[in-house]
mmCIF file of C-alpha atoms in Angstrom:
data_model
loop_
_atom_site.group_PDB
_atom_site.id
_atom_site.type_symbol
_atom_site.label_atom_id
_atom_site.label_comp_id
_atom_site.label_asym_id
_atom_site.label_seq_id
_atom_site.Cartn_x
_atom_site.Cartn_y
_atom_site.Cartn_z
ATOM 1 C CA UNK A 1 0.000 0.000 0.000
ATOM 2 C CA UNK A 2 2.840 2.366 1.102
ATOM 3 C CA UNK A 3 4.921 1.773 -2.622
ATOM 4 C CA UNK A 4 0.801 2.399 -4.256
ATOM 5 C CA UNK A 5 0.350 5.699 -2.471
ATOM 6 C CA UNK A 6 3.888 6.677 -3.214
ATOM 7 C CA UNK A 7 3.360 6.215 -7.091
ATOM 8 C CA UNK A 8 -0.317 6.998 -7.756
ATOM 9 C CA UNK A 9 -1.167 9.660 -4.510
ATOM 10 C CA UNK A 10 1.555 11.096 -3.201
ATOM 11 C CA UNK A 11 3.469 12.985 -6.579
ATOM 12 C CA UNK A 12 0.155 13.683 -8.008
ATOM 13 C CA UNK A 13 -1.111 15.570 -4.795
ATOM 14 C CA UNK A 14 2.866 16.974 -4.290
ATOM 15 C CA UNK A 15 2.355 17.945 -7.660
ATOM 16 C CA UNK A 16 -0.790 19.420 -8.091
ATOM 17 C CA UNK A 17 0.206 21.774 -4.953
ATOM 18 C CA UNK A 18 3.281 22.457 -7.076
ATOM 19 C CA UNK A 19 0.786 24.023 -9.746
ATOM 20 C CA UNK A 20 -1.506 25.871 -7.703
ATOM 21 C CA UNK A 21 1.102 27.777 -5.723
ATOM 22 C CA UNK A 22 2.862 28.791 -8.559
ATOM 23 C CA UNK A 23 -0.454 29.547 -10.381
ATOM 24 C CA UNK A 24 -1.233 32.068 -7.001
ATOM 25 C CA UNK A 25 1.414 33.458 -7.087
ATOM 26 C CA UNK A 26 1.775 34.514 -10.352
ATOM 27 C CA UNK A 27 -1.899 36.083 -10.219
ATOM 28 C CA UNK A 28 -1.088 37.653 -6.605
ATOM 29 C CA UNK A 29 2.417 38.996 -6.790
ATOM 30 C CA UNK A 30 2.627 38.623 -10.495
ATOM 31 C CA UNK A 31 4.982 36.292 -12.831
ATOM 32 C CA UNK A 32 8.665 36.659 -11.379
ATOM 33 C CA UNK A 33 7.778 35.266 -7.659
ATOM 34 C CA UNK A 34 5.736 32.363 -9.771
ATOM 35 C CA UNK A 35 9.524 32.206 -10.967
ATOM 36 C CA UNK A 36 11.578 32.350 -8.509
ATOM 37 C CA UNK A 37 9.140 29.750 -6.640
ATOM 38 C CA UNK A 38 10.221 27.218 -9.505
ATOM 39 C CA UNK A 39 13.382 27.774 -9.418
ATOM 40 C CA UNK A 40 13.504 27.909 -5.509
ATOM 41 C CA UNK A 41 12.308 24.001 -5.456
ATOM 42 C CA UNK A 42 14.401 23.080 -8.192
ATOM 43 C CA UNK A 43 12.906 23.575 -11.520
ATOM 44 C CA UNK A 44 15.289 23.375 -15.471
ATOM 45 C CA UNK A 45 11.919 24.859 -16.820
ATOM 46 C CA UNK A 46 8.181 25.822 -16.856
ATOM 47 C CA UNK A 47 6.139 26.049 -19.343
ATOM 48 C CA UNK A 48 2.604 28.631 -18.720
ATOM 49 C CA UNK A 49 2.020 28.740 -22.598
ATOM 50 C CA UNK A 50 1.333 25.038 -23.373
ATOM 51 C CA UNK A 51 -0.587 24.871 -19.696
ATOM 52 C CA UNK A 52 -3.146 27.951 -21.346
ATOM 53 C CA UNK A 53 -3.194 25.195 -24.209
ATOM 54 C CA UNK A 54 -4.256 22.232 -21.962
ATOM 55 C CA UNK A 55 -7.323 24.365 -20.204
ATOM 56 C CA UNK A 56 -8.766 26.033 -23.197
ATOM 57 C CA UNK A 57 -8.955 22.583 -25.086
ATOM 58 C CA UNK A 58 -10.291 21.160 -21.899
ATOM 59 C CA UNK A 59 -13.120 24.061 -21.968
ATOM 60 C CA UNK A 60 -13.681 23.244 -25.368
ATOM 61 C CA UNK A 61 -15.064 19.950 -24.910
ATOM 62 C CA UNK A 62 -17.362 20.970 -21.844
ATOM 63 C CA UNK A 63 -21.014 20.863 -22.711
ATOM 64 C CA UNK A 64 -21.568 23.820 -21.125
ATOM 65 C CA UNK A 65 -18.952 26.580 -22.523
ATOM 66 C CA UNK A 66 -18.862 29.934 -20.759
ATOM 67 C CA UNK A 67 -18.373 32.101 -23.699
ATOM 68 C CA UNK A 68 -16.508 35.181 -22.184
ATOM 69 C CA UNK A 69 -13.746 32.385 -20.333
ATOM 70 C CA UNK A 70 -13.636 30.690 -23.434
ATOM 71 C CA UNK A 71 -12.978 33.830 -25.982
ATOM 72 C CA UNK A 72 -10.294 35.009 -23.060
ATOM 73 C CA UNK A 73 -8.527 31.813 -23.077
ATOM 74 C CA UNK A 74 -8.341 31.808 -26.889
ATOM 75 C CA UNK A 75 -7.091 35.772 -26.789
ATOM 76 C CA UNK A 76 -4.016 34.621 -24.606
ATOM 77 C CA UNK A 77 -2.975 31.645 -26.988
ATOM 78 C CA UNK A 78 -3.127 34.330 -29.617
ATOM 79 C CA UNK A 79 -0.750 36.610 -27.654
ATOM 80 C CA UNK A 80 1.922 33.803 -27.262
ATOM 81 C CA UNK A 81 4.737 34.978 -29.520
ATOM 82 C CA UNK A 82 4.501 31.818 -31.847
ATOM 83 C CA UNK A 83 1.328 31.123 -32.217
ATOM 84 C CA UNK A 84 0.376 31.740 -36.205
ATOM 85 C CA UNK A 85 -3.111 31.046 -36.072
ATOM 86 C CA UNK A 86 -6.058 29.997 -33.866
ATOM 87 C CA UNK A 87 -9.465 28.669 -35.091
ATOM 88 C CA UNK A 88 -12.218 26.717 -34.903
ATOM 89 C CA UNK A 89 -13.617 25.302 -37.982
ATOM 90 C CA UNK A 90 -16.249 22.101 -38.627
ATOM 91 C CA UNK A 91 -14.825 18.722 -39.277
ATOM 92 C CA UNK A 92 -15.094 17.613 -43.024
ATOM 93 C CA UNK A 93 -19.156 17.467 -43.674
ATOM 94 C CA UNK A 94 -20.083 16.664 -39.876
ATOM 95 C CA UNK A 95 -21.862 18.960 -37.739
ATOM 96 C CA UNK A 96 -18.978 18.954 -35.242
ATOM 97 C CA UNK A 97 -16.015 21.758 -34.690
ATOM 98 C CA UNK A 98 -12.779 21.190 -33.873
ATOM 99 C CA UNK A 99 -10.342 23.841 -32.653
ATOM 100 C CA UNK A 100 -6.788 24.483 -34.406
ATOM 101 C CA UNK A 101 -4.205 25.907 -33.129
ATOM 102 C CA UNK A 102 -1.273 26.557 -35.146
ATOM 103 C CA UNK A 103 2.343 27.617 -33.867
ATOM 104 C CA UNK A 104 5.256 27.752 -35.624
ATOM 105 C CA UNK A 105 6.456 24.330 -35.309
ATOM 106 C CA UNK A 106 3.978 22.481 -34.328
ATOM 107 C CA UNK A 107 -0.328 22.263 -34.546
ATOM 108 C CA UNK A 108 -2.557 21.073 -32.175
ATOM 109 C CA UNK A 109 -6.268 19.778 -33.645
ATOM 110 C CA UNK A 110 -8.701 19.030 -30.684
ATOM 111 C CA UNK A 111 -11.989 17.586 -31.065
ATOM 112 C CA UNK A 112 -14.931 16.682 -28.699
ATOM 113 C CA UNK A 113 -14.555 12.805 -28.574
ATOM 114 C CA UNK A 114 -18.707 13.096 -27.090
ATOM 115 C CA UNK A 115 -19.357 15.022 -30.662
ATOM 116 C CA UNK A 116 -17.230 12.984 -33.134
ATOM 117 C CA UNK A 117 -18.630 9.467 -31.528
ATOM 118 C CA UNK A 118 -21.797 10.596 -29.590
ATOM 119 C CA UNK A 119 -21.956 6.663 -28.364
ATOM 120 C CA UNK A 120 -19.011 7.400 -26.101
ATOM 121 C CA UNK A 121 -21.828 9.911 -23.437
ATOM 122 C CA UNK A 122 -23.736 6.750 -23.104
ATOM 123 C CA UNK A 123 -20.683 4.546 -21.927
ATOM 124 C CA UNK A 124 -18.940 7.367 -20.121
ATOM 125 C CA UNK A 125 -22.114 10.069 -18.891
ATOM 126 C CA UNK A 126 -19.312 12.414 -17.241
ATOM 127 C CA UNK A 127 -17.345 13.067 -20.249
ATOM 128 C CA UNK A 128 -18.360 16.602 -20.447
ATOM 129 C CA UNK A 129 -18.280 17.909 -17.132
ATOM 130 C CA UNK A 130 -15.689 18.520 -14.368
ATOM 131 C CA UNK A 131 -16.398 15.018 -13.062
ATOM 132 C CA UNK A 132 -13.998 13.619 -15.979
ATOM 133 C CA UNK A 133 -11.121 14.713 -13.861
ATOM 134 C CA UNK A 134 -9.138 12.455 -12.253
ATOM 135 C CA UNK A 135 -10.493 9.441 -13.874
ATOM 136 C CA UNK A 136 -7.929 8.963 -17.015
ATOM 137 C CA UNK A 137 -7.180 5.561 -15.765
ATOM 138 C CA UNK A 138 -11.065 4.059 -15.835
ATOM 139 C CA UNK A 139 -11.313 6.137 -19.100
ATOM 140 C CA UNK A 140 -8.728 4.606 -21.257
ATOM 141 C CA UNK A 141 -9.808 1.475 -20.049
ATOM 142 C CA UNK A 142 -13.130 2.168 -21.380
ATOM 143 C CA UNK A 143 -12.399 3.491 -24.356
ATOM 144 C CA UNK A 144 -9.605 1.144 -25.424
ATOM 145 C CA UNK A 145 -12.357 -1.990 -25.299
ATOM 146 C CA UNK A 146 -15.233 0.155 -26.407
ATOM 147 C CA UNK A 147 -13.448 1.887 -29.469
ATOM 148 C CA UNK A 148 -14.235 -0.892 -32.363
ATOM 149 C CA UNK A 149 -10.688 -0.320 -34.081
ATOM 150 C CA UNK A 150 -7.139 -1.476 -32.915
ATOM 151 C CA UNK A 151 -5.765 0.993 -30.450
ATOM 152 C CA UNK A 152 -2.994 1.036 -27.901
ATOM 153 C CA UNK A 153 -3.316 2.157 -24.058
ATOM 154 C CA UNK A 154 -0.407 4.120 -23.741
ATOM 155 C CA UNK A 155 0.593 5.186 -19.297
ATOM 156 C CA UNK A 156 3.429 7.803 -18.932
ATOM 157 C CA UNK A 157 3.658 10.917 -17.308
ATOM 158 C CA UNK A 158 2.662 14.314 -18.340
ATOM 159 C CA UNK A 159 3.548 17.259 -16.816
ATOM 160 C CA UNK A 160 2.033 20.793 -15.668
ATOM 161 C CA UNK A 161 3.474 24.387 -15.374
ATOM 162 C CA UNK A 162 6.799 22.604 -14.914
ATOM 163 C CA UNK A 163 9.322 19.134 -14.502
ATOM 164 C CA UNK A 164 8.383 19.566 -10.950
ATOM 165 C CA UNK A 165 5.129 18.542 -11.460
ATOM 166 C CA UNK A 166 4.381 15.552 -13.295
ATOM 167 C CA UNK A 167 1.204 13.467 -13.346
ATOM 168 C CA UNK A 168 0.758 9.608 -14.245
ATOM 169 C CA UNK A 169 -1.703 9.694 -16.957
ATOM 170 C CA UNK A 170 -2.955 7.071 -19.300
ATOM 171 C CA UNK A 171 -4.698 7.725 -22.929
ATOM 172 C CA UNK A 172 -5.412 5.627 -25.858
ATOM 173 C CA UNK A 173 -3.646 5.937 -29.147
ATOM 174 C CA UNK A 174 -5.227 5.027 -32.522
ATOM 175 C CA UNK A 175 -5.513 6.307 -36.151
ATOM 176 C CA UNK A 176 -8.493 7.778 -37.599
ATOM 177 C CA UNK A 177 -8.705 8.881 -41.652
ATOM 178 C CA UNK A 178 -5.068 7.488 -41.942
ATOM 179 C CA UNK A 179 -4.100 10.165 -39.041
ATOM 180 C CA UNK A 180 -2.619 9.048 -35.493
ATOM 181 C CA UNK A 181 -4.429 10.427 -32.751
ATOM 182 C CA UNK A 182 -5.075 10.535 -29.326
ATOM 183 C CA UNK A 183 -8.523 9.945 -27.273
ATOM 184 C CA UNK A 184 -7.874 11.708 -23.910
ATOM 185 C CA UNK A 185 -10.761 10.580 -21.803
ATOM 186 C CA UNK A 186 -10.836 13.152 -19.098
ATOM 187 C CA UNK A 187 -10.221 15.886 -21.541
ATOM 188 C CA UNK A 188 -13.197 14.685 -23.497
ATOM 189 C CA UNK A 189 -10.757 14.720 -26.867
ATOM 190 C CA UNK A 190 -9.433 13.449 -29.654
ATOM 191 C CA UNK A 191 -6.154 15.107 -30.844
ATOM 192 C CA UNK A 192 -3.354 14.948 -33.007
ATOM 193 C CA UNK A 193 -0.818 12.759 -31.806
ATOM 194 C CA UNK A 194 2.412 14.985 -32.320
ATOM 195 C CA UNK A 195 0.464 18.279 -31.170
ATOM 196 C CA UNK A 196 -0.869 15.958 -27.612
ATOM 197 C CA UNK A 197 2.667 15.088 -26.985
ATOM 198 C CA UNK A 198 4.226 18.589 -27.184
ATOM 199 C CA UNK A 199 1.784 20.566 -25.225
ATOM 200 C CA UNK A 200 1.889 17.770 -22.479
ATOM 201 C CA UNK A 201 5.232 16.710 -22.788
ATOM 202 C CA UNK A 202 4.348 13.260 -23.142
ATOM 203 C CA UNK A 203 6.961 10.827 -21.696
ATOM 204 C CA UNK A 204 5.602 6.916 -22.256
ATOM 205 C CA UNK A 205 6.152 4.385 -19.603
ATOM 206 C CA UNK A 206 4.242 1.568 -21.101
ATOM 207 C CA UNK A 207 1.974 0.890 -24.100
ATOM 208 C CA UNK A 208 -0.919 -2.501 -23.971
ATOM 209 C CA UNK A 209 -2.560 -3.384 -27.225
ATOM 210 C CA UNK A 210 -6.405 -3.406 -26.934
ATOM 211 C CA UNK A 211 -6.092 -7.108 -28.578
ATOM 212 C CA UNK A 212 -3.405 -7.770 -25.330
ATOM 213 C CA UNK A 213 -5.684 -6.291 -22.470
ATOM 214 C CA UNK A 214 -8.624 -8.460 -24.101
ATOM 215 C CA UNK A 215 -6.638 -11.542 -23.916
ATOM 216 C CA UNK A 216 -5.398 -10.500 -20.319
ATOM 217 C CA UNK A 217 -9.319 -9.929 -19.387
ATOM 218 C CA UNK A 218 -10.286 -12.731 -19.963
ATOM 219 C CA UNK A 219 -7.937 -15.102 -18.961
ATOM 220 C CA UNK A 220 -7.081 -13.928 -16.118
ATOM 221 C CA UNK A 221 -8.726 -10.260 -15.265
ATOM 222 C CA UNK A 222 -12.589 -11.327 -14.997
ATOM 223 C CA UNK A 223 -11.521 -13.952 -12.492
ATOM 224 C CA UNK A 224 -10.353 -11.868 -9.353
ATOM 225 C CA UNK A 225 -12.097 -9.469 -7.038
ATOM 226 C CA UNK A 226 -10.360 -6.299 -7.496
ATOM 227 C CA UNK A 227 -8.423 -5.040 -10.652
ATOM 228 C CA UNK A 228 -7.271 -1.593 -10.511
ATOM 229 C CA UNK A 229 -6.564 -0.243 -13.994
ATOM 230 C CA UNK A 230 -3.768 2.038 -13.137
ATOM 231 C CA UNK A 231 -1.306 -0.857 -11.217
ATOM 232 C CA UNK A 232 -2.144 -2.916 -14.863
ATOM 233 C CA UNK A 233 -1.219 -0.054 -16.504
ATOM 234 C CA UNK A 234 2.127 0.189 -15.099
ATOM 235 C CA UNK A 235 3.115 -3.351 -14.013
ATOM 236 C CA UNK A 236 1.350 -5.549 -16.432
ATOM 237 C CA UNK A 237 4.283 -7.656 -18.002
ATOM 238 C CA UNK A 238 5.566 -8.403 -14.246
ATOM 239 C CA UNK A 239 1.634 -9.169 -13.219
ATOM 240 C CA UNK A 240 0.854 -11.604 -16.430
ATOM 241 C CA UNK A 241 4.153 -13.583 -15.130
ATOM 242 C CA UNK A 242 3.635 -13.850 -11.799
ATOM 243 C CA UNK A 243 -0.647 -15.259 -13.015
ATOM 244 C CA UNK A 244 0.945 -17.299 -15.713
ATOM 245 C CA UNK A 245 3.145 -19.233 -12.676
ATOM 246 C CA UNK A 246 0.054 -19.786 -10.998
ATOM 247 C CA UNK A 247 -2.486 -21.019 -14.138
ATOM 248 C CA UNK A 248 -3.875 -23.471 -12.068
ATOM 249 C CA UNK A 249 -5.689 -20.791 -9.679
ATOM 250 C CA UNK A 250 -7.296 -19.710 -12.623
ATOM 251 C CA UNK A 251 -8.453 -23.090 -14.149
ATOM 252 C CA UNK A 252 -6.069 -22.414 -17.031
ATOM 253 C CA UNK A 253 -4.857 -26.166 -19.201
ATOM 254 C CA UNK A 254 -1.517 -26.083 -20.636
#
């Protein structure tokens, strides 16, 4: 329990206070004593610009979108020196938008995942409101076996204003229209796979294949009590081992 807490409690809670101090301080006192708080616990870098990126798409896939937030948020990204262009235009001939934003090396295309695929609300209800957060874990699991279409789960760590605070976070990966994308459950998105990994500085820990976690379901998965996504996630090659030494438990023939 102590090593759990450690890995999937403790640095997200020691980093989310991370965040919201320098976010305070920043608004309170203004940007240089958000800066020398980084650098005071030890912070190479921080990164504001990308984090504006993060909560405007994740207000862009809320059901209900305050207007006046929203059109602020979008103003900032505009002011960031190299941003080129930010819009939001429909997707092909559906009814849905999806908003660009285009920088000078890089784009990011985010899409509601509960527009594109309306099925997803009736599997996952909270995908448009603030109850989505904190439940990335549940979410790629449901989305990975729900999606229809090979896909990977991939667990790694993202990170927020800077590399002092980093969160565990698992998504699914897949291609759509011959484009590699990612479905971030508690952002409600689907996004282009280069432009997800550069505003969240993406760093992989493990990847499962949909086809592998369906094998590992149900062989051995369906067949004890508790199964916490997020420990699969992480330790799943070291898990399967340790079940496949002990195949008789779970009426398994060789």
């Amino acid at each position: 329990m102590k090593n759990y807490n450690l890995l999937f409690q403790e640095e997200f809670c020691n980093s989310q206070n991370i965040d919201e101090t320098f976010a305070e301080l920043c608004d309170k006192k203004g940007l240089k004593e958000g800066l020398e708080y980084l650098k005071k616990i030890g912070a190479t870098w921080y990164d504001k610009e990308n984090y504006e990126i993060l909560y405007t798409i994740a207000t862009f896939t809320k059901k209900d979108i305050d207007e006046n937030v929203f059109q602020s948020l979008i103003e900032r990204i505009k002011s960031q020196n190299d941003t080129k262009e930010v819009k939001i235009e429909k997707v092909n001939d559906k009814n849905v938008s999806q908003l660009i934003i285009n920088k000078e090396n890089i784009s990011i295309i985010a899409t509601p995942l509960s527009k594109l695929l309306p099925v997803s609300l009736e599997i996952c209800p909270d995908l448009e409101d603030d109850t989505r957060v904190g439940t990335c874990f549940t979410k790629a699991l449901t989305v990975a076996r729900h999606l229809g279409q090979d896909n990977t789960i991939v667990t790694g760590y993202c990170y927020g204003y800077s590399d002092k605070s980093r969160f565990l976070h698992s998504f699914v990966e897949t291609t759509l229209n011959g484009e590699e994308v990612v479905i971030d459950g508690t952002l409600n998105a689907i996004i282009n796979k280069d432009g997800y990994y550069t505003f969240r500085h993406i760093k992989p820990l493990t990847k499962i294949l949909n086809q592998t976690l369906q094998e590992d379901m149900e062989k051995y998965l369906y067949k004890i009590k508790e199964f916490s996504p997020e420990v699969y996630f992480v330790f799943r090659d070291e898990i399967i081992r340790d079940f496949e030494k002990n195949d008789e438990l779970f009426d398994i023939k060789r």
